PDB file of N, CA and C in Angstrom:
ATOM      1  N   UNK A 164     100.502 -33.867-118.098  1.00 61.00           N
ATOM      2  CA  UNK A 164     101.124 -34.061-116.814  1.00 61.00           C
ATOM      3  C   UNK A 164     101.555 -32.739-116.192  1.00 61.00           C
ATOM      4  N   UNK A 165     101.912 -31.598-116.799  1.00 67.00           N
ATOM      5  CA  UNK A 165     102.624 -30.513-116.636  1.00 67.00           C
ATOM      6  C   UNK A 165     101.124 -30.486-115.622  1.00 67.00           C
ATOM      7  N   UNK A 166     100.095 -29.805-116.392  1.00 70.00           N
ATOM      8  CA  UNK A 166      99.031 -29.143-115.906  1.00 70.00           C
ATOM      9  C   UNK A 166      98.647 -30.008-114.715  1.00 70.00           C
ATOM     10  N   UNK A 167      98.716 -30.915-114.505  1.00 72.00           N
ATOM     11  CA  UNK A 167      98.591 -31.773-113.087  1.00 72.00           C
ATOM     12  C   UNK A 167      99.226 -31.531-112.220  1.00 72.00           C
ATOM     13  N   UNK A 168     100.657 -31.162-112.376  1.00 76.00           N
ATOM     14  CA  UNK A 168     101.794 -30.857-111.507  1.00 76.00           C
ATOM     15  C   UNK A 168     101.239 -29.061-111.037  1.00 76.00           C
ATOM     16  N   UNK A 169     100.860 -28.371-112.132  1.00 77.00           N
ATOM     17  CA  UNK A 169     100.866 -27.339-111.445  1.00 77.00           C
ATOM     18  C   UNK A 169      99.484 -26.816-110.883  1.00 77.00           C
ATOM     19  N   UNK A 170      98.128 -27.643-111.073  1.00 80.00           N
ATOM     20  CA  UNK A 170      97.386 -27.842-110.522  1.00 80.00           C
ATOM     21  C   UNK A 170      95.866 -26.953-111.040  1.00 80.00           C
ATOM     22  N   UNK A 171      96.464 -27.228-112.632  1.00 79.00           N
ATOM     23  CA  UNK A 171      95.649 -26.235-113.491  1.00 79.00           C
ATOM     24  C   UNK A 171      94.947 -27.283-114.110  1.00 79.00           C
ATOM     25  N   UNK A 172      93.809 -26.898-114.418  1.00 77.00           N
ATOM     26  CA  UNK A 172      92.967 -27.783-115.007  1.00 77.00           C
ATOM     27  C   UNK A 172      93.184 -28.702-116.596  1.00 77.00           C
ATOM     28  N   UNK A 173      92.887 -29.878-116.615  1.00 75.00           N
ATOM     29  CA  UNK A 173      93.218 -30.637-117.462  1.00 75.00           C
ATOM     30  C   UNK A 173      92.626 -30.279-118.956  1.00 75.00           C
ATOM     31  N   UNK A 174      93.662 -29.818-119.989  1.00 70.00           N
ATOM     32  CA  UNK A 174      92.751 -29.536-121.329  1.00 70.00           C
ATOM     33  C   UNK A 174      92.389 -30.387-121.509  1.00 70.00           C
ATOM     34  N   UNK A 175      90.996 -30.243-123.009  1.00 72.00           N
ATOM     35  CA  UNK A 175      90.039 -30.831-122.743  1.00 72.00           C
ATOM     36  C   UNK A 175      90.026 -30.824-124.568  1.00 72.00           C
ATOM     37  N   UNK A 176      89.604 -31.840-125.322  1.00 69.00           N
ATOM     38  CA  UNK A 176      89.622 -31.471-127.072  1.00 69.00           C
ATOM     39  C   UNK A 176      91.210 -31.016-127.711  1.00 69.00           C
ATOM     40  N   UNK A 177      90.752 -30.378-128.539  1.00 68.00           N
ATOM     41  CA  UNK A 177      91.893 -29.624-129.127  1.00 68.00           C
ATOM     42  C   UNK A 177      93.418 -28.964-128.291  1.00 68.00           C
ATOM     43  N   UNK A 178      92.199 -28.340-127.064  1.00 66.00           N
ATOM     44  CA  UNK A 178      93.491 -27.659-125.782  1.00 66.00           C
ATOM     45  C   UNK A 178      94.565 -28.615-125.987  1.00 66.00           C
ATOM     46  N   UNK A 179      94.021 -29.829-125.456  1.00 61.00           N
ATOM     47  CA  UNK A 179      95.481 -31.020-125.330  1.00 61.00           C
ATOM     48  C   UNK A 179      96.173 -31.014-126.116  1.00 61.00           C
ATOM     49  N   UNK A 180      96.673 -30.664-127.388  1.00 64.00           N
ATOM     50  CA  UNK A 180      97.410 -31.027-128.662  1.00 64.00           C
ATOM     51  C   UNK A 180      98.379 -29.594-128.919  1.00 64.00           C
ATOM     52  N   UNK A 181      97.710 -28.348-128.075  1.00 67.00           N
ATOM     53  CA  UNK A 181      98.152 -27.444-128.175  1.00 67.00           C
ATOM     54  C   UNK A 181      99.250 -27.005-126.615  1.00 67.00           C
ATOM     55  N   UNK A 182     100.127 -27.623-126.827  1.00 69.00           N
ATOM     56  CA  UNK A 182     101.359 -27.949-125.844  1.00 69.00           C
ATOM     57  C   UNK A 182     101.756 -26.241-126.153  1.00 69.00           C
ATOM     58  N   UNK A 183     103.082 -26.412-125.093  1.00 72.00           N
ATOM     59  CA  UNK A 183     104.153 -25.344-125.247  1.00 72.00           C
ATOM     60  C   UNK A 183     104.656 -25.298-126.886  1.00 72.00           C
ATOM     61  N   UNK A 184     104.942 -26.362-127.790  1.00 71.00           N
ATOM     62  CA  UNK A 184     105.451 -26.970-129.150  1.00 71.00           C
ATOM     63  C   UNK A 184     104.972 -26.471-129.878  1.00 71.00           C
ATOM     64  N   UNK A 185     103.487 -26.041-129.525  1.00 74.00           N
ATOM     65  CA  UNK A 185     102.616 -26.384-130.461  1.00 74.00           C
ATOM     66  C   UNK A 185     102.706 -25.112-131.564  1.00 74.00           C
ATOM     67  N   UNK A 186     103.068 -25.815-132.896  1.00 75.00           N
ATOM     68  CA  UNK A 186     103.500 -24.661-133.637  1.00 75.00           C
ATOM     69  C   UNK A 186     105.033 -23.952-134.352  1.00 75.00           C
ATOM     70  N   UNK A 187     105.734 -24.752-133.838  1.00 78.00           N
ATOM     71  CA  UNK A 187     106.789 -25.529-133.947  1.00 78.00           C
ATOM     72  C   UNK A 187     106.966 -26.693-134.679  1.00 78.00           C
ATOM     73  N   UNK A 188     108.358 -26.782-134.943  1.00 85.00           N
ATOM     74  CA  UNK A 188     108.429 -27.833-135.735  1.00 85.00           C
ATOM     75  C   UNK A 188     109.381 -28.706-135.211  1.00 85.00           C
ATOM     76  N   UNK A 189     110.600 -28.079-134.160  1.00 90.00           N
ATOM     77  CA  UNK A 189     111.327 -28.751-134.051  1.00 90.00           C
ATOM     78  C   UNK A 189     111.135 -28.096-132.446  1.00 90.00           C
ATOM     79  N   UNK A 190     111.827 -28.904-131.106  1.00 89.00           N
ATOM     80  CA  UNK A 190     112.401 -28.366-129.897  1.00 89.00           C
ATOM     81  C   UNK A 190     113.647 -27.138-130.551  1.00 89.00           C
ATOM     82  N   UNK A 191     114.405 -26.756-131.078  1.00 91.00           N
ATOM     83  CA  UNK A 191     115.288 -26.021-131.143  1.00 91.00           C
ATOM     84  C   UNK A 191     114.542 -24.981-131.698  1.00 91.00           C
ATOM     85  N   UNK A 192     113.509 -25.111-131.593  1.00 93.00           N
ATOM     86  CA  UNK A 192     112.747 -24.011-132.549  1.00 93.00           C
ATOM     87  C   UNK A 192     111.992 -23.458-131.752  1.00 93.00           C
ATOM     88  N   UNK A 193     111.366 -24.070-130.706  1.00 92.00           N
ATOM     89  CA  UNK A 193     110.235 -23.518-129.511  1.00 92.00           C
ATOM     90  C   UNK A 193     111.110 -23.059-128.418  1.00 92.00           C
ATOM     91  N   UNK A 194     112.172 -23.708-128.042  1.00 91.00           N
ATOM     92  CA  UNK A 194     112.892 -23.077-127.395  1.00 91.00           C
ATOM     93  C   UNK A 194     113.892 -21.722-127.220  1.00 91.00           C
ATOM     94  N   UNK A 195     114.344 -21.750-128.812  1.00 91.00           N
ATOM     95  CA  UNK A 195     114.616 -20.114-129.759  1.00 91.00           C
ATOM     96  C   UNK A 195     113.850 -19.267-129.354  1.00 91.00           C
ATOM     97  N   UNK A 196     112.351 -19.195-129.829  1.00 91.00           N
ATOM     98  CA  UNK A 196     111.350 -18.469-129.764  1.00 91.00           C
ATOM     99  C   UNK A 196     110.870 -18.092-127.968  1.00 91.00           C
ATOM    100  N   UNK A 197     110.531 -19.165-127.706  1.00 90.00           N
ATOM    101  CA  UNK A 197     110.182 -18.833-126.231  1.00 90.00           C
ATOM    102  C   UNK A 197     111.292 -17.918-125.803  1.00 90.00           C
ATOM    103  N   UNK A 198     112.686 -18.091-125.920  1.00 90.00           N
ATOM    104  CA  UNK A 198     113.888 -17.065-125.580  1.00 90.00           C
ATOM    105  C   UNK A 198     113.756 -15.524-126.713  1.00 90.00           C
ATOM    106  N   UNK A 199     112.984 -15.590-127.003  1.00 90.00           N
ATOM    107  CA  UNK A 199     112.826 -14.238-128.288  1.00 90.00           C
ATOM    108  C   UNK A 199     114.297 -14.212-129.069  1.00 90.00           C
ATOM    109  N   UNK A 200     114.958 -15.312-129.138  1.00 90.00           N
ATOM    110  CA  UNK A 200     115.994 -15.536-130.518  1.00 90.00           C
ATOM    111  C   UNK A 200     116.881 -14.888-129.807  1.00 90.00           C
ATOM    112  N   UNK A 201     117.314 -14.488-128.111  1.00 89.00           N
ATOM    113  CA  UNK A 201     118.397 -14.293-127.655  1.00 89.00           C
ATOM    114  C   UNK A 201     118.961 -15.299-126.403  1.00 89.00           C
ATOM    115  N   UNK A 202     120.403 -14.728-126.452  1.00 89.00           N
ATOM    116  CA  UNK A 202     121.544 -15.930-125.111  1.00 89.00           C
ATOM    117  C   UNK A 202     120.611 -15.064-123.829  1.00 89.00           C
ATOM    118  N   UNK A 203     120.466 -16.042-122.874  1.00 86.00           N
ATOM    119  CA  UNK A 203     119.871 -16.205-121.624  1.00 86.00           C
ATOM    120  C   UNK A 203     121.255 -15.131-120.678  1.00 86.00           C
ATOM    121  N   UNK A 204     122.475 -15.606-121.469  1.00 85.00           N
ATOM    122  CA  UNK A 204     122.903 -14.389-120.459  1.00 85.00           C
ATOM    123  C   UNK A 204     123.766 -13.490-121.195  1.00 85.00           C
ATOM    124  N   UNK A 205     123.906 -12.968-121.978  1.00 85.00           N
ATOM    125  CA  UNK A 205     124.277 -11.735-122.263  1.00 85.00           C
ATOM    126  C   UNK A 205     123.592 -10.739-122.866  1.00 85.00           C
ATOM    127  N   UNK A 206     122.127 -11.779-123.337  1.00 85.00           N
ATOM    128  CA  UNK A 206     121.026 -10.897-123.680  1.00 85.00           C
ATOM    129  C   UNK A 206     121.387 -10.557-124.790  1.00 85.00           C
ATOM    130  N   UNK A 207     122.003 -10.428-126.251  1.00 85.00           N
ATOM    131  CA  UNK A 207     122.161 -10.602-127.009  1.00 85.00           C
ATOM    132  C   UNK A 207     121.530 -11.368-128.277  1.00 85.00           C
ATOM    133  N   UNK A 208     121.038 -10.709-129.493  1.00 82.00           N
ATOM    134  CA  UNK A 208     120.328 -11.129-130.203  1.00 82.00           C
ATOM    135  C   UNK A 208     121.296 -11.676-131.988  1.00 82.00           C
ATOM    136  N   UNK A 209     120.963 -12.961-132.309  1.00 73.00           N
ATOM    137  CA  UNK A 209     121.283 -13.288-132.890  1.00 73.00           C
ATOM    138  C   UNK A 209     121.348 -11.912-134.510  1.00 73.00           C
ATOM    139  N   UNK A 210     120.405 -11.473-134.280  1.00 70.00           N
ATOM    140  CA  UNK A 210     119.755 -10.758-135.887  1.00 70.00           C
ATOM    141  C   UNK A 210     120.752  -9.632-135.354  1.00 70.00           C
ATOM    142  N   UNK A 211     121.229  -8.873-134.695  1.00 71.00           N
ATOM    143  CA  UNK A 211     121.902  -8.083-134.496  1.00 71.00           C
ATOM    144  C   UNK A 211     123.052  -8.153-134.262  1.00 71.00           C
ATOM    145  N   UNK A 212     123.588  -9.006-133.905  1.00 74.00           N
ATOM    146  CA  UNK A 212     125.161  -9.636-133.416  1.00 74.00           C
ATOM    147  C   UNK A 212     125.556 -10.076-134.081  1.00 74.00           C
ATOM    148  N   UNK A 213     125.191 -11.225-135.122  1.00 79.00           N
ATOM    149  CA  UNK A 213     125.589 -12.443-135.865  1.00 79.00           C
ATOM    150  C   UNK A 213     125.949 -13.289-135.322  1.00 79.00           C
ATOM    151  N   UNK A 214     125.490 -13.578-133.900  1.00 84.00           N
ATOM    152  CA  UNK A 214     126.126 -15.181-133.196  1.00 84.00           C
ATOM    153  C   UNK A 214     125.101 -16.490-133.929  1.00 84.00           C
ATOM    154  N   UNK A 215     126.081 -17.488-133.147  1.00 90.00           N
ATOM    155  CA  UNK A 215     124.830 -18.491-133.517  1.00 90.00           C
ATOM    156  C   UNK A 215     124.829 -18.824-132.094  1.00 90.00           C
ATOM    157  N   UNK A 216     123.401 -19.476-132.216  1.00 91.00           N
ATOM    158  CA  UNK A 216     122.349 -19.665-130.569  1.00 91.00           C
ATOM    159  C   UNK A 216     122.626 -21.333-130.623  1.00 91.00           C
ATOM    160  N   UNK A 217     123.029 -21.548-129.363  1.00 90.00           N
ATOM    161  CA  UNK A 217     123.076 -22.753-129.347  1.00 90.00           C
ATOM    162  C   UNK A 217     121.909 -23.307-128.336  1.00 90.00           C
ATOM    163  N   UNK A 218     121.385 -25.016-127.711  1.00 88.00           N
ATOM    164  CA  UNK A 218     120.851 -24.984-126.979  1.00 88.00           C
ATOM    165  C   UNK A 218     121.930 -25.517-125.580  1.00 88.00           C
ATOM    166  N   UNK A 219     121.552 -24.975-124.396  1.00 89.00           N
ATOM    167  CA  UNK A 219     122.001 -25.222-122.933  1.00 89.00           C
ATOM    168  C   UNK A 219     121.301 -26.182-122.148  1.00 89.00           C
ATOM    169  N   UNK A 220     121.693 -27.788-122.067  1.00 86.00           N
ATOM    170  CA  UNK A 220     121.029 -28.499-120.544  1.00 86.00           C
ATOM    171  C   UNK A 220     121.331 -27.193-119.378  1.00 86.00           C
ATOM    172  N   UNK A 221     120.184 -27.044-119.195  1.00 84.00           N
ATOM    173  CA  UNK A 221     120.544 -26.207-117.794  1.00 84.00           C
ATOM    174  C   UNK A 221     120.764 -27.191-116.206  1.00 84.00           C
ATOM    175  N   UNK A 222     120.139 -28.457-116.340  1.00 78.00           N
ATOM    176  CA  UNK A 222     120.784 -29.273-115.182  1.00 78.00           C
ATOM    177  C   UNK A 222     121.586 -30.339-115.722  1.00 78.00           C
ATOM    178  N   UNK A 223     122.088 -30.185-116.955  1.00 72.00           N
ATOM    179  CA  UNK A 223     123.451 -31.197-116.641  1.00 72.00           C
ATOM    180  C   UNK A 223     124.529 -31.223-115.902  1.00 72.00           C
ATOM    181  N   UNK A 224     124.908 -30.858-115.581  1.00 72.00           N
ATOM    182  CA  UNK A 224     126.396 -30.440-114.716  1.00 72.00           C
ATOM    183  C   UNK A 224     125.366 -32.077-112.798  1.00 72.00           C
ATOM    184  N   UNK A 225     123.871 -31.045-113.015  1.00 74.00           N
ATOM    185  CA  UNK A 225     123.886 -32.302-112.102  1.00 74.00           C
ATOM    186  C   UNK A 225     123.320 -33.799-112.451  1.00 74.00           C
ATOM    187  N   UNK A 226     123.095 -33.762-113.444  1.00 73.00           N
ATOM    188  CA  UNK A 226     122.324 -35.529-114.209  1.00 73.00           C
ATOM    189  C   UNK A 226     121.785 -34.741-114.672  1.00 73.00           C
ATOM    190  N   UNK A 227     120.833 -34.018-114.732  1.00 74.00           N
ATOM    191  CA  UNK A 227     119.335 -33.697-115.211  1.00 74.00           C
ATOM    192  C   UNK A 227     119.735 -33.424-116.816  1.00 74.00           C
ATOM    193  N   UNK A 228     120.277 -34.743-117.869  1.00 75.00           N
ATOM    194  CA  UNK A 228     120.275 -34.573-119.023  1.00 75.00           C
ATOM    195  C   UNK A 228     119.136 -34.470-120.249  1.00 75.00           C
ATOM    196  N   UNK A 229     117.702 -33.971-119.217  1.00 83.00           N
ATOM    197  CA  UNK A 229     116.506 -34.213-119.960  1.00 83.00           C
ATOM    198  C   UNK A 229     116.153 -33.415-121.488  1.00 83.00           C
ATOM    199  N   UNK A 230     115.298 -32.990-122.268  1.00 85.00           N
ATOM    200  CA  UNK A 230     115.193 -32.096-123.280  1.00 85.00           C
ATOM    201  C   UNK A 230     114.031 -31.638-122.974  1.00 85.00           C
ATOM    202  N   UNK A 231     113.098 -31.460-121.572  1.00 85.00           N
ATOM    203  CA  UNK A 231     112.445 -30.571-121.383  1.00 85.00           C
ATOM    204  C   UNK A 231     112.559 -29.444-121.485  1.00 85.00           C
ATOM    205  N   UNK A 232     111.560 -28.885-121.919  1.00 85.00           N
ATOM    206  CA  UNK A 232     112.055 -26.980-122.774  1.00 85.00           C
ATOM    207  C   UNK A 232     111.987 -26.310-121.683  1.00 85.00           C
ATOM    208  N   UNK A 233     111.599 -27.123-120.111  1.00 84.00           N
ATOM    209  CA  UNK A 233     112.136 -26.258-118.741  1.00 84.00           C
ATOM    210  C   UNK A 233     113.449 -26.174-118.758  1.00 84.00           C
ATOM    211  N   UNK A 234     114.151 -27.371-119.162  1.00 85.00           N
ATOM    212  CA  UNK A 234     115.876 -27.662-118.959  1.00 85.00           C
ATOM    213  C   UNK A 234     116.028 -27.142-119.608  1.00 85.00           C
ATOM    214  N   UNK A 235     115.613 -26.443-120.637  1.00 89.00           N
ATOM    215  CA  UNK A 235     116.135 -25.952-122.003  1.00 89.00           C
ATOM    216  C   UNK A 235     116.865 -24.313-122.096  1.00 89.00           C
ATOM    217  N   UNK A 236     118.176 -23.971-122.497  1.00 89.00           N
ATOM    218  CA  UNK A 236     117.786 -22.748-122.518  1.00 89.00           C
ATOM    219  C   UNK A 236     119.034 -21.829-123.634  1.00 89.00           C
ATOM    220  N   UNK A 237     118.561 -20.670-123.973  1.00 90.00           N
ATOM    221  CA  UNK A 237     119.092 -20.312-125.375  1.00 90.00           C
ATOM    222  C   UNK A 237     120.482 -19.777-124.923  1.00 90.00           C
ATOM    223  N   UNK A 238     121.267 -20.074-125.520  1.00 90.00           N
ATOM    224  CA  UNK A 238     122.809 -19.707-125.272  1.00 90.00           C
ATOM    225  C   UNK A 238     123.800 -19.583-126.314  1.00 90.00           C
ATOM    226  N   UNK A 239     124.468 -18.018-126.656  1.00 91.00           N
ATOM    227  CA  UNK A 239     124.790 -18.068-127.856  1.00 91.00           C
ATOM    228  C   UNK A 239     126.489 -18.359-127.941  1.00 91.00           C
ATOM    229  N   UNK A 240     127.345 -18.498-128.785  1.00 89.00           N
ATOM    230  CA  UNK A 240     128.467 -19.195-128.946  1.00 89.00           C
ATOM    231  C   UNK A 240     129.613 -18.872-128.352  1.00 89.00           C
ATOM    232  N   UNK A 241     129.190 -17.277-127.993  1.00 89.00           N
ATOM    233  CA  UNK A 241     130.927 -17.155-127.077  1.00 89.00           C
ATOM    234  C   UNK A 241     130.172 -17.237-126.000  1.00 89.00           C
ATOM    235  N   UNK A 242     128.864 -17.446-125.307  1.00 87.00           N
ATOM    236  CA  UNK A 242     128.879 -17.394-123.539  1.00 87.00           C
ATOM    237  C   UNK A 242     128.508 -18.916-123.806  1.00 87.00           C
ATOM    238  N   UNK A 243     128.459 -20.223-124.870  1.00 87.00           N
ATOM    239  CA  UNK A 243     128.219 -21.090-124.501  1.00 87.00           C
ATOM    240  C   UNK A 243     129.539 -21.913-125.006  1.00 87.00           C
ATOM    241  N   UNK A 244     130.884 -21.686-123.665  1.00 86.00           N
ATOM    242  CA  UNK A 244     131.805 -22.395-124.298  1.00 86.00           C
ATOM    243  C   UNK A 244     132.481 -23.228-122.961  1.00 86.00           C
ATOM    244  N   UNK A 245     133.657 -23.820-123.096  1.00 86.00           N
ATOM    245  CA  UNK A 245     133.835 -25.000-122.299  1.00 86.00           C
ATOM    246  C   UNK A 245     134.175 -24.048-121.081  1.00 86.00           C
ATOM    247  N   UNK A 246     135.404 -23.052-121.344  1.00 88.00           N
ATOM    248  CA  UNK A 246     135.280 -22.106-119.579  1.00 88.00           C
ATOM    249  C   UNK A 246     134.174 -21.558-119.450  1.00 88.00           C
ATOM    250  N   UNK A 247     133.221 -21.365-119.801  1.00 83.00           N
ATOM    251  CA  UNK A 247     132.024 -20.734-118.727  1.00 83.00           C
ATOM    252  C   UNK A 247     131.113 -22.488-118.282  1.00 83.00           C
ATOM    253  N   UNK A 248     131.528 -23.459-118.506  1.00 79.00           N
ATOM    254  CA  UNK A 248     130.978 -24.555-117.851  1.00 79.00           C
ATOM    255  C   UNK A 248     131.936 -24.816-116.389  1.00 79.00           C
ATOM    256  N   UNK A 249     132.984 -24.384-116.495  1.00 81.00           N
ATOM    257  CA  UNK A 249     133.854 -24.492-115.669  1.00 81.00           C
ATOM    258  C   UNK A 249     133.659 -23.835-114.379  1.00 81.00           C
ATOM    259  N   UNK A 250     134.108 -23.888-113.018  1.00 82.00           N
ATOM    260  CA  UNK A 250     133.907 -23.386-112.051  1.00 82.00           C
ATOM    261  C   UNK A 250     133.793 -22.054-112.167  1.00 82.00           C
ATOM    262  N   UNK A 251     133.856 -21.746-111.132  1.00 80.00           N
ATOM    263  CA  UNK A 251     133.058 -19.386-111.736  1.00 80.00           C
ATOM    264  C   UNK A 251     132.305 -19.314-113.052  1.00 80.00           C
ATOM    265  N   UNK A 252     132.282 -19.791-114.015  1.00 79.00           N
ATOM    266  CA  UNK A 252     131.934 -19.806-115.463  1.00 79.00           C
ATOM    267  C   UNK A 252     130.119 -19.259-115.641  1.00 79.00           C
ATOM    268  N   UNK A 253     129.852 -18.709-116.350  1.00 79.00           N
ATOM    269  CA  UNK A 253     128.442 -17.942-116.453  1.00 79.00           C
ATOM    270  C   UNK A 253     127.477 -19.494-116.237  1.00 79.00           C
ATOM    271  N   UNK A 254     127.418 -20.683-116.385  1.00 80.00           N
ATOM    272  CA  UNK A 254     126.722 -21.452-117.036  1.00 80.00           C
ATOM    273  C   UNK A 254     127.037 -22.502-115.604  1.00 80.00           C
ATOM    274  N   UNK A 255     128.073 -22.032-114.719  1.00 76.00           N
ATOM    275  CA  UNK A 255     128.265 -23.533-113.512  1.00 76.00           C
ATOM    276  C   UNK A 255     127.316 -22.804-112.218  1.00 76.00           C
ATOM    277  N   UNK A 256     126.606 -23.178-112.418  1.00 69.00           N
ATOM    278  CA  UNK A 256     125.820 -22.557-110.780  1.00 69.00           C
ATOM    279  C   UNK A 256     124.928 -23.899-110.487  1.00 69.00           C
ATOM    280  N   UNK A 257     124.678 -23.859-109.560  1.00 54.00           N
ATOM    281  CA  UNK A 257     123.424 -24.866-109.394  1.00 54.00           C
ATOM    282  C   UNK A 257     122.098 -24.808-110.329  1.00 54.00           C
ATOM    283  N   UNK A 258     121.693 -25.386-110.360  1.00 56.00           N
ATOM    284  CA  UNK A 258     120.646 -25.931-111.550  1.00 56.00           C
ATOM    285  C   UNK A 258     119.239 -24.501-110.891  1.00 56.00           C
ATOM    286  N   UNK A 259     118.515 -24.645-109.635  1.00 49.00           N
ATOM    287  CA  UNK A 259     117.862 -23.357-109.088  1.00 49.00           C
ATOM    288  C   UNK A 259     118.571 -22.261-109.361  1.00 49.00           C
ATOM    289  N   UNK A 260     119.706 -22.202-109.229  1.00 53.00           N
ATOM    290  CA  UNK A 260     120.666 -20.576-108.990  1.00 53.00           C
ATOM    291  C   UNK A 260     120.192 -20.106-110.788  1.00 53.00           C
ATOM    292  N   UNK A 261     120.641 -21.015-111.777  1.00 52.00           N
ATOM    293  CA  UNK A 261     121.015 -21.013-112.957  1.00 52.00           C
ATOM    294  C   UNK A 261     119.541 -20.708-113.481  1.00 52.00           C
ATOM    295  N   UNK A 262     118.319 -21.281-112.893  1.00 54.00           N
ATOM    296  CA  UNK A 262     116.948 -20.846-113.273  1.00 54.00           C
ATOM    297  C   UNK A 262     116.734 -19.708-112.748  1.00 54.00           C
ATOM    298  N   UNK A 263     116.617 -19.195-111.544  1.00 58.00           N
ATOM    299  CA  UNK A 263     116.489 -17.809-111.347  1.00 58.00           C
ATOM    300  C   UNK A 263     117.391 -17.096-112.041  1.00 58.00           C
ATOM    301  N   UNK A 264     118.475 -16.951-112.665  1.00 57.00           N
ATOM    302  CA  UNK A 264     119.082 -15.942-113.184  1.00 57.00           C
ATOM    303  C   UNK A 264     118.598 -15.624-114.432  1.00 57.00           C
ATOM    304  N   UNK A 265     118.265 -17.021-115.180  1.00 56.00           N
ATOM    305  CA  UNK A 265     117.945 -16.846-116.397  1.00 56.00           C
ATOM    306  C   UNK A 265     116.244 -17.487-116.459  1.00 56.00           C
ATOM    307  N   UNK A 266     115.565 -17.408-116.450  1.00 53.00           N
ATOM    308  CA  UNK A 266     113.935 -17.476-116.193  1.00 53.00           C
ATOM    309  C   UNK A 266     113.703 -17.593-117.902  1.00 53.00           C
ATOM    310  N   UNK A 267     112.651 -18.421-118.010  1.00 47.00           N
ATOM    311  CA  UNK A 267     112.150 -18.845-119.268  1.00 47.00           C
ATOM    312  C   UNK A 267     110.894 -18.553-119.109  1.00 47.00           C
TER     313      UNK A 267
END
C-alpha cells in the first residue's frame, strides 16, 4: 500500500516480503536502527551516553495512536519525559512541525 500511495511501482516476488522490517525482528528494533540507535532530538547515542531509547507516537497528542514506523520515532529517557509532552516541551508541536524537525 505504501508503494501505491507514493506512486512507485508495485514489488513483484520476493521484493514484496522485503518491507522497511525486513530483517528485523521486532518494530522496536527497525525503528532503533532506522534512527542509527540515537534520540531524534538531542542526537545522542545510546553506546556513548548510557541512556535508554525509548519509542515516541509522534501523532499522539493528536489521535494518531498508530505503530507505523512513520509515527514511530527514537527518543531517549531524559528528552522522553512527561514535561517535554507538555506545552513548550521538545515532543508537543504539531504532528508536521514534529516530522520536519525530526525526519526519519
Amino acid at each position: 500500500l505504501k508503494t501505491v500511495e507514493n506512486g512507485d511501482n508495485v514489488p513483484q516476488g520476493t521484493d514484496y516480503q522485503h518491507g522497511e522490517r525486513y530483517g528485523y525482528s521486532t518494530l522496536r528494533e527497525a525503528v532503533f536502527a532506522r534512527d542509527n540507535y540515537k534520540c531524534v532530538c538531542c542526537r545522542k547515542s545510546t553506546i556513548k551516553s548510557g541512556l535508554i531509547l525509548k519509542m515516541h507516537h509522534l501523532g499522539y497528542r493528536i489521535g494518531d495512536r498508530s505503530n507505523r514506523m512513520s509515527n514511530l520515532a527514537t527518543v531517549c529517557s531524559n528528552c522522553h519525559t512527561s514535561k517535554n509532552h507538555q506545552k513548550g516541551g521538545k515532543l508537543f508541536q504539531p504532528e508536521n512541525t514534529l516530522r520536519e524537525a525530526f525526519p526519519c
